[in-house]
Amino acid sequence: MKAGEDKETLKKFGGNLKKIRKHKGFSLRTLSHECSIDFSDIGKIERGEINVTLLTIVQLAKALEVSPDELFKW
């Protein structure tokens, strides 16, 4: 993948995460509390500013009560 494609993938993932979070009624701080990830980092993920690890994806999915693959359905 090219750098531009990588950035677009991060933005798509983050946008989908934000959509699911809002649909579930979570604020950034609530999700942060549920998955033990700093709320500012969740915001950065949602904006596509940082990459995430597999373990972070699993933590987010558990907190949102979705399967990890749901976070990739954009």
Short mmCIF file of C-alpha atoms in Angstrom, two decimals:
data_model
loop_
_atom_site.label_atom_id
_atom_site.label_comp_id
_atom_site.label_asym_id
_atom_site.label_seq_id
_atom_site.Cartn_x
_atom_site.Cartn_y
_atom_site.Cartn_z
CA MET A 1 0.00 0.00 0.00
CA LYS A 2 1.06 3.53 -0.65
CA ALA A 3 1.20 6.09 2.16
CA GLY A 4 -1.96 7.80 0.92
CA GLU A 5 -3.82 4.49 0.85
CA ASP A 6 -2.61 3.70 4.36
CA LYS A 7 -3.94 7.02 5.64
CA GLU A 8 -7.29 6.45 3.91
CA THR A 9 -7.58 3.01 5.52
CA LEU A 10 -6.91 4.51 8.95
CA LYS A 11 -9.57 7.16 8.33
CA LYS A 12 -12.12 4.57 7.21
CA PHE A 13 -11.42 2.39 10.24
CA GLY A 14 -11.64 5.38 12.56
CA GLY A 15 -14.83 6.66 10.99
CA ASN A 16 -16.45 3.28 11.38
CA LEU A 17 -15.30 3.08 15.01
CA LYS A 18 -16.86 6.49 15.68
CA LYS A 19 -20.12 5.47 13.97
CA ILE A 20 -20.38 2.31 16.08
CA ARG A 21 -19.42 4.17 19.27
CA LYS A 22 -22.12 6.78 18.73
CA HIS A 23 -24.70 4.15 17.74
CA LYS A 24 -24.00 2.36 21.02
CA GLY A 25 -24.37 5.64 22.94
CA PHE A 26 -20.78 5.82 24.19
CA SER A 27 -18.92 9.08 24.71
CA LEU A 28 -15.17 9.04 24.15
CA ARG A 29 -14.63 9.05 27.91
CA THR A 30 -17.10 6.21 28.50
CA LEU A 31 -15.47 4.04 25.86
CA SER A 32 -12.09 4.96 27.28
CA HIS A 33 -13.17 3.78 30.72
CA GLU A 34 -14.61 0.53 29.32
CA CYS A 35 -11.52 -0.48 27.37
CA SER A 36 -8.72 1.20 29.36
CA ILE A 37 -7.48 3.23 26.39
CA ASP A 38 -6.91 6.95 26.89
CA PHE A 39 -9.81 8.95 25.46
CA SER A 40 -7.45 11.19 23.51
CA ASP A 41 -5.98 8.11 21.81
CA ILE A 42 -9.48 6.93 20.86
CA GLY A 43 -10.10 10.35 19.33
CA LYS A 44 -6.87 10.05 17.34
CA ILE A 45 -7.89 6.58 16.14
CA GLU A 46 -11.29 7.91 15.07
CA ARG A 47 -9.62 10.70 13.09
CA GLY A 48 -7.21 8.27 11.43
CA GLU A 49 -4.20 9.91 13.04
CA ILE A 50 -2.66 6.80 14.60
CA ASN A 51 -2.41 3.14 13.74
CA VAL A 52 -3.76 0.54 16.13
CA THR A 53 -2.56 -2.86 17.26
CA LEU A 54 -4.56 -6.04 17.06
CA LEU A 55 -4.93 -6.02 20.85
CA THR A 56 -6.34 -2.48 20.76
CA ILE A 57 -8.89 -3.55 18.15
CA VAL A 58 -9.95 -6.46 20.35
CA GLN A 59 -10.24 -4.18 23.41
CA LEU A 60 -12.38 -1.69 21.50
CA ALA A 61 -14.61 -4.43 20.09
CA LYS A 62 -15.15 -6.00 23.53
CA ALA A 63 -16.05 -2.65 25.07
CA LEU A 64 -18.50 -1.92 22.23
CA GLU A 65 -19.89 -5.48 22.39
CA VAL A 66 -19.23 -6.17 18.72
CA SER A 67 -16.98 -8.67 17.00
CA PRO A 68 -13.64 -7.24 15.88
CA ASP A 69 -14.58 -7.74 12.22
CA GLU A 70 -17.45 -5.23 12.64
CA LEU A 71 -14.84 -2.51 13.04
CA PHE A 72 -13.60 -3.28 9.51
CA LYS A 73 -16.98 -3.07 7.77
CA TRP A 74 -16.87 0.31 6.15
#
